[in-house]
Coordinates of C-alpha atoms and ligand atoms in Angstrom, one line a residue:
X119 CA -0.2 -2.2 -10.1
X120 CA -1.8 1.2 -9.4
X121 CA -1.3 2.3 -5.8
X122 CA -4.5 2.8 -3.8
X123 CA -5.3 6.3 -2.4
X124 CA -4.1 6.5 1.2
X125 CA -7.4 7.9 2.4
X126 CA -9.2 5.1 0.8
X127 CA -6.9 2.5 2.3
X128 CA -7.6 3.9 5.8
X129 CA -11.3 4.4 5.0
X130 CA -11.2 8.1 6.1
X131 CA -12.3 11.3 4.4
X132 CA -9.7 13.9 3.2
X133 CA -10.8 16.2 5.9
X134 CA -10.2 13.7 8.7
X135 CA -8.4 14.9 11.8
X136 CA -5.2 13.2 12.9
X137 CA -7.1 11.6 15.7
X138 CA -9.6 10.0 13.3
X139 CA -6.7 8.8 11.0
X140 CA -4.9 7.3 14.0
X141 CA -8.1 5.6 15.2
X142 CA -8.8 4.1 11.8
X143 CA -5.3 2.9 11.3
X144 CA -5.2 1.3 14.8
X145 CA -8.4 -0.6 14.0
X146 CA -7.0 -1.9 10.7
X147 CA -3.6 -2.7 12.1
X148 CA -5.1 -4.8 14.9
X149 CA -7.3 -6.6 12.4
X150 CA -4.6 -7.4 9.9
X151 CA -1.6 -7.8 12.2
X152 CA 0.5 -10.7 11.0
X153 CA 0.5 -12.3 14.4
X154 CA -3.2 -12.6 14.3
X155 CA -3.3 -13.8 10.6
X156 CA -0.5 -16.3 10.3
X157 CA -0.2 -17.7 6.8
X158 CA -2.6 -15.2 5.3
X159 CA -0.7 -13.2 2.7
X160 CA -3.8 -11.0 1.9
X161 CA -3.9 -9.8 5.5
X162 CA -0.2 -9.2 5.5
X163 CA -0.6 -7.1 2.3
X164 CA -3.4 -5.1 3.9
X165 CA -1.4 -4.6 7.0
X166 CA 1.5 -3.2 5.0
X167 CA -0.8 -1.0 2.9
X168 CA -2.4 0.5 6.1
X169 CA 0.9 1.1 7.7
X170 CA 2.3 2.9 4.7
X171 CA -0.8 5.0 4.4
X172 CA -0.6 5.9 8.1
X173 CA 3.1 6.7 7.9
X174 CA 2.1 9.5 5.4
X175 CA -1.3 10.7 6.7
X176 CA -0.3 10.5 10.3
X177 CA 2.5 13.0 9.6
X178 CA 1.4 16.5 8.9
X179 CA 4.3 17.4 6.6
X180 CA 4.0 14.2 4.5
X181 CA 0.2 14.4 4.4
X182 CA 0.5 18.0 3.1
X183 CA 2.8 16.8 0.3
X184 CA 0.6 13.9 -0.5
X185 CA -2.5 16.1 -0.6
X186 CA -0.9 18.6 -2.9
X187 CA 1.4 16.4 -5.1
X188 CA 0.2 12.8 -4.6
X189 CA 2.5 9.8 -4.6
X190 CA 4.9 11.6 -6.9
X191 CA 5.5 14.3 -4.3
X192 CA 6.4 11.7 -1.7
X193 CA 8.8 10.0 -4.1
X194 CA 10.7 13.2 -5.0
X195 CA 14.3 12.7 -4.1
X196 CA 15.4 16.2 -3.2
X197 CA 12.9 16.6 -0.4
X198 CA 14.1 13.6 1.5
X199 CA 11.1 11.5 1.0
X200 CA 12.5 8.6 -1.0
X201 CA 10.2 5.7 -0.4
X202 CA 12.9 3.2 0.5
X203 CA 14.2 5.2 3.4
X204 CA 11.2 6.7 5.0
X205 CA 8.7 3.9 4.6
X206 CA 10.8 1.1 6.0
X207 CA 12.0 3.2 9.0
X208 CA 8.8 4.8 9.9
X209 CA 6.4 2.0 9.4
X210 CA 7.9 0.4 12.4
X211 CA 8.4 3.4 14.5
X212 CA 4.8 4.5 14.0
X213 CA 3.7 0.9 14.5
X214 CA 5.6 0.8 17.7
X215 CA 4.2 4.0 18.8
X216 CA 0.6 3.0 18.2
X217 CA 0.6 -0.7 18.9
X218 CA 3.5 -1.0 21.3
X219 CA 1.3 -0.9 24.3
X220 CA -1.2 -3.3 22.9
X221 CA 1.2 -6.0 21.8
X222 CA 4.0 -5.4 24.3
X223 CA 6.2 -4.5 21.4
X224 CA 9.0 -2.0 21.3
X225 CA 11.5 -0.9 23.9
X226 CA 9.2 1.1 26.0
X227 CA 10.8 1.9 29.3
X228 CA 8.5 1.4 32.2
X229 CA 8.4 5.1 33.0
X230 CA 7.2 5.9 29.6
X231 CA 4.5 3.3 29.9
X232 CA 3.3 4.9 33.2
X233 CA 3.3 8.3 31.7
X234 CA 1.0 7.0 29.0
X235 CA -1.6 6.0 31.4
X236 CA -1.2 9.0 33.7
X237 CA -1.9 11.7 31.2
X238 CA -3.7 11.6 27.9
X239 CA -3.6 14.1 25.1
X240 CA -6.9 16.0 24.3
X241 CA -8.5 15.2 20.9
X242 CA -7.9 17.2 17.8
X243 CA -10.9 19.1 16.4
X244 CA -11.7 20.4 12.9
X245 CA -13.6 23.4 11.8
X246 CA -14.5 24.1 8.2
X247 CA -14.3 27.7 7.1
X248 CA -15.7 29.2 3.9
X249 CA -13.6 31.8 2.1
X250 CA -14.4 33.7 -1.1
X251 CA -11.9 33.5 -3.9
X252 CA -10.9 37.1 -3.2
X253 CA -10.2 36.3 0.5
X254 CA -8.1 33.3 -0.5
X255 CA -6.2 35.6 -3.0
X256 CA -5.5 38.4 -0.5
X257 CA -5.4 36.5 2.8
X258 CA -7.7 37.4 5.7
X259 CA -8.0 37.2 9.4
X260 CA -11.2 35.6 10.7
X261 CA -12.6 34.7 14.0
X262 CA -13.8 31.1 14.3
X263 CA -15.8 29.7 17.2
X264 CA -14.4 26.4 18.6
X265 CA -16.8 24.1 20.5
X266 CA -14.6 21.8 22.5
X267 CA -14.3 19.9 25.7
X268 CA -12.3 21.0 28.8
X269 CA -11.9 19.7 32.3
X270 CA -14.9 20.4 34.5
X271 CA -14.2 23.6 36.5
X272 CA -15.9 22.2 39.6
X273 CA -14.0 18.9 40.0
X274 CA -11.0 19.9 38.0
X275 CA -11.6 17.0 35.6
X276 CA -11.4 14.3 38.3
X277 CA -15.2 13.6 38.0
X278 CA -15.4 13.3 41.8
X279 CA -17.5 15.7 43.9
X280 CA -15.1 18.3 45.6
X281 CA -14.0 17.0 48.9
X282 CA -14.0 13.4 47.7
X283 CA -11.5 11.6 45.5
X284 CA -11.8 8.8 43.0
X285 CA -10.7 5.3 44.1
X286 CA -8.1 3.3 42.3
X287 CA -9.8 0.6 40.2
X288 CA -9.5 -2.8 41.8
X289 CA -9.6 -4.8 38.7
X290 CA -6.7 -3.2 36.8
X291 CA -4.9 -1.6 39.8
X292 CA -5.2 1.8 38.2
X293 CA -3.5 1.1 34.9
X294 CA -6.7 1.0 32.9
X295 CA -5.6 -2.1 31.1
X296 CA -5.7 -5.8 31.7
X297 CA -2.7 -7.8 30.3
X298 CA -2.8 -11.4 29.2
X299 CA -0.1 -13.5 27.7
X300 CA -0.8 -15.1 24.3
X301 CA 1.9 -17.0 22.7
X302 CA 4.9 -14.7 22.4
X303 CA 3.0 -11.6 23.0
X304 CA 1.3 -10.0 25.9
X305 CA -2.1 -8.7 24.8
X306 CA -3.5 -5.8 26.6
X307 CA -7.2 -4.9 26.7
X308 CA -9.1 -2.0 28.2
X309 CA -10.3 -2.7 31.7
X310 CA -14.0 -3.2 31.6
X311 CA -14.6 -2.0 35.2
X312 CA -13.2 1.5 34.8
X313 CA -13.3 1.8 31.0
X314 CA -9.6 2.5 30.9
X315 CA -9.5 5.4 33.3
X316 CA -8.0 3.4 36.1
X317 CA -10.4 5.1 38.5
X318 CA -13.7 4.4 40.1
X319 CA -15.8 7.4 41.1
X320 CA -18.2 6.6 44.0
X321 CA -19.3 10.3 44.5
X322 CA -19.7 11.8 41.1
X323 CA -19.4 15.6 40.6
X324 CA -22.9 17.1 40.2
X325 CA -21.9 19.5 37.4
X326 CA -20.3 17.0 35.0
X327 CA -22.1 13.9 36.3
X328 CA -18.8 12.2 36.9
X329 CA -17.2 12.4 33.5
X330 CA -14.9 15.3 34.4
X331 CA -15.6 17.3 31.3
X332 CA -17.6 20.3 30.2
X333 CA -18.2 22.3 27.0
X334 CA -15.8 25.0 26.2
X335 CA -16.6 27.6 23.6
X336 CA -13.8 29.9 22.5
X337 CA -13.4 32.5 19.7
X338 CA -10.1 32.1 18.0
X339 CA -8.5 34.5 15.5
X340 CA -7.2 32.6 12.5
X341 CA -4.9 34.2 9.9
X342 CA -5.4 32.8 6.5
X343 CA -2.3 33.7 4.5
X344 CA -2.7 34.9 0.9
X345 CA -2.8 32.0 -1.6
X346 CA -4.6 29.4 0.5
X347 CA -6.5 27.0 -1.6
X348 CA -9.6 24.8 -1.3
X349 CA -8.9 21.8 0.9
X350 CA -5.8 23.3 2.6
X351 CA -5.7 22.8 6.3
X352 CA -4.2 25.1 8.9
X353 CA -3.2 23.6 12.2
X354 CA -3.4 25.7 15.3
X355 CA -1.4 23.9 17.9
X356 CA -3.0 23.4 21.3
X357 CA -6.4 24.8 20.5
X358 CA -8.1 21.4 20.4
X359 CA -9.7 19.7 23.4
X360 CA -8.0 20.0 26.8
X361 CA -5.8 17.0 27.8
X362 CA -6.8 14.6 30.5
X363 CA -5.0 14.5 33.9
X364 CA -2.5 17.2 32.7
X365 CA -2.0 15.8 29.3
X366 CA -1.3 18.1 26.3
X367 CA -4.3 19.7 24.6
X368 CA -5.2 18.5 21.1
X369 CA -4.8 20.7 18.0
X370 CA -7.4 22.7 16.0
X371 CA -7.5 22.1 12.3
X372 CA -9.0 24.7 10.1
X373 CA -10.2 23.2 6.8
X374 CA -10.5 25.7 4.1
X375 CA -13.4 25.7 1.7
X376 CA -13.0 28.3 -1.1
X377 CA -16.3 29.3 -2.8
X378 CA -16.6 29.8 -6.5
X379 CA -16.4 33.3 -7.9
X380 CA -18.6 34.4 -10.8
X381 CA -15.8 36.3 -12.5
X382 CA -12.5 34.6 -11.6
X383 CA -11.3 31.1 -11.5
X384 CA -8.2 29.5 -10.0
X385 CA -6.0 27.0 -11.8
X386 CA -2.9 26.1 -9.8
X387 CA -1.6 29.5 -8.7
X388 CA -3.0 31.3 -11.8
X389 CA -5.9 33.6 -11.7
X390 CA -8.1 33.1 -14.7
X391 CA -10.4 35.7 -16.3
X392 CA -12.6 35.4 -19.4
X393 CA -12.8 38.6 -21.3
X394 CA -15.6 38.9 -23.9
X395 CA -14.8 41.2 -26.9
X396 CA -16.7 41.9 -30.1
X397 CA -15.6 41.5 -33.8
X398 CA -14.3 45.0 -34.2
X399 CA -12.3 44.9 -31.0
X400 CA -10.8 41.6 -32.2
X401 CA -10.0 43.0 -35.6
X402 CA -8.8 46.5 -34.6
X403 CA -7.5 45.9 -31.1
X404 CA -8.5 47.7 -28.0
X405 CA -7.6 48.4 -24.4
X406 CA -10.1 47.1 -21.8
X407 CA -10.1 47.8 -18.1
X408 CA -11.1 45.0 -15.8
X409 CA -11.7 45.0 -12.1
X410 CA -9.5 42.5 -10.3
X411 CA -9.0 41.6 -6.7
X412 CA -6.0 44.0 -6.5
X413 CA -7.5 46.9 -8.4
X414 CA -8.1 47.9 -12.0
X415 CA -6.0 46.2 -14.7
X416 CA -5.6 47.4 -18.3
X417 CA -5.8 44.6 -20.7
X418 CA -4.3 45.3 -24.1
X419 CA -6.2 43.4 -26.8
X420 CA -3.9 43.4 -29.9
X421 CA -5.3 43.9 -33.4
X422 CA -6.3 40.7 -35.2
X423 CA -6.8 38.8 -32.0
X424 CA -8.1 35.3 -32.4
X425 CA -10.6 33.7 -30.2
X426 CA -9.2 32.2 -27.0
X427 CA -6.0 34.1 -27.2
X428 CA -4.5 34.3 -23.7
X429 CA -3.0 37.5 -22.4
X430 CA -0.7 37.0 -19.5
X431 CA -0.2 39.5 -16.7
X432 CA 2.9 38.2 -14.9
X433 CA 3.0 37.9 -11.1
X434 CA -0.7 38.9 -10.5
X435 CA -1.9 35.4 -9.7
X436 CA -2.1 33.7 -6.3
X437 CA 0.8 33.7 -3.9
X438 CA 2.5 30.3 -3.6
X439 CA 1.9 29.3 0.0
X440 CA 4.5 26.5 0.0
X441 CA 7.4 28.5 -1.3
X442 CA 8.2 31.8 -2.9
X443 CA 6.7 33.2 -6.1
X444 CA 3.3 34.0 -7.5
X445 CA 1.1 32.7 -10.3
X446 CA 0.0 34.9 -13.2
X447 CA -3.3 36.5 -14.2
X448 CA -4.4 34.8 -17.4
X449 CA -7.0 36.7 -19.4
X450 CA -8.7 34.4 -22.0
X451 CA -10.1 36.4 -24.7
X452 CA -13.4 35.3 -26.2
X453 CA -14.6 36.8 -29.4
X454 CA -18.4 37.0 -29.2
X455 CA -20.7 37.0 -32.2
X456 CA -23.1 40.0 -32.0
X457 CA -26.8 39.4 -31.5
X458 CA -29.7 41.8 -32.1
X459 CA -27.9 43.5 -34.9
X460 CA -29.4 46.7 -36.3
X461 CA -30.1 47.5 -40.0
X462 CA -27.0 49.7 -40.2
X463 CA -24.8 46.9 -38.7
X464 CA -26.3 44.5 -41.3
X465 CA -25.3 46.8 -44.1
X466 CA -21.8 47.1 -42.8
X467 CA -21.5 43.3 -42.4
X468 CA -22.8 42.8 -46.0
X469 CA -20.2 45.2 -47.3
X470 CA -17.6 43.4 -45.2
X471 CA -18.7 40.0 -46.6
X472 CA -18.1 41.2 -50.1
X473 CA -14.6 42.3 -49.2
X474 CA -13.9 39.1 -47.4
X475 CA -15.3 37.0 -50.2
X476 CA -13.0 38.6 -52.6
X477 CA -10.0 38.1 -50.3
X478 CA -10.7 34.3 -49.9
X479 CA -12.2 33.4 -53.3
X480 CA -10.7 30.0 -53.4
X481 CA -12.0 29.0 -50.0
X482 CA -15.5 30.3 -50.6
X483 CA -16.0 28.5 -54.0
X484 CA -14.7 25.3 -52.4
X485 CA -17.1 25.5 -49.5
X486 CA -20.0 26.2 -51.9
X487 CA -19.2 23.0 -53.8
X488 CA -19.2 21.0 -50.6
X489 CA -22.4 22.4 -49.1
X490 CA -24.6 22.8 -52.2
Ligands
ZN646 ZN1 -17.1 17.9 37.5
ZN647 ZN1 -9.9 -0.7 35.8

């Protein structure tokens, strides 16, 4: 059976942030969790599918391999991604990580549990950046403007007017969660009174209206290395939204969108150029100069060149960003039939036709028989 695309399984787009992927997985995992769907093999299958997808898309390195090489990349032995080892191990470690607190799974020590509620990581953010093909070829530094959230500078993120402090939520005792026992599991739900914050603010900060956050706009320099491709993502650690209550900040993802060029194309790491030549250049050969991203290149057109012949200039393609090496410049030669031919040209072509007819007598008589 063909494997379903991991993004499709999780119902997220290819540009989704880690936060979005995690959220979507969490939803599916809760819906299809075997303990909630006993004796339902379809749900079990969906649960496994979602967990496998998350074990890849939730991990930057594996996601990158999947984006670039698909399932085959993940199955490649040499890189240490054989399915048998990593899926079986990490489904359950990821699972424990995400759902442990919800189902009371895993061996979480109580200190770790408390840390989880005390601090919270800021969200990841994504910014799409357009590059020209030339910029992707050479690499470039650009400044992007990140619009993100940070803690309110008046109340320091507490949400309480300076001089006052938030009260501990009475309903959940400050944990933000209400736990209930259900069968073997203890199910935890977000406290409805404090919405999971564990705090009740009776005197909200005037600047942020009690939510503790404000907008933060920052210009960030981003270095795009030579060879980046459409759809590549660069992660800038710690430039996402500020964490809550001292939690780590999220990350900034730069999603690269390479615009089409009217002269050059990219295929893998090769740079492709179509060179139009006329009949006489094709027959006699020529040397043609073309303007490339790195300067002028002389293309040698050999005599008796056929249409679509490819001339390869080694090592002048895109730099391979995942390892060493470079692609090539491939010049595809197109022999173009002349238009608007003059009387003089016609005379020469007629003369040429006579010579060519004599050269290929057999062919021309045969073709006359067919078409007449
Ligand atoms: Zn405030
Ligand atoms: Zn509460």
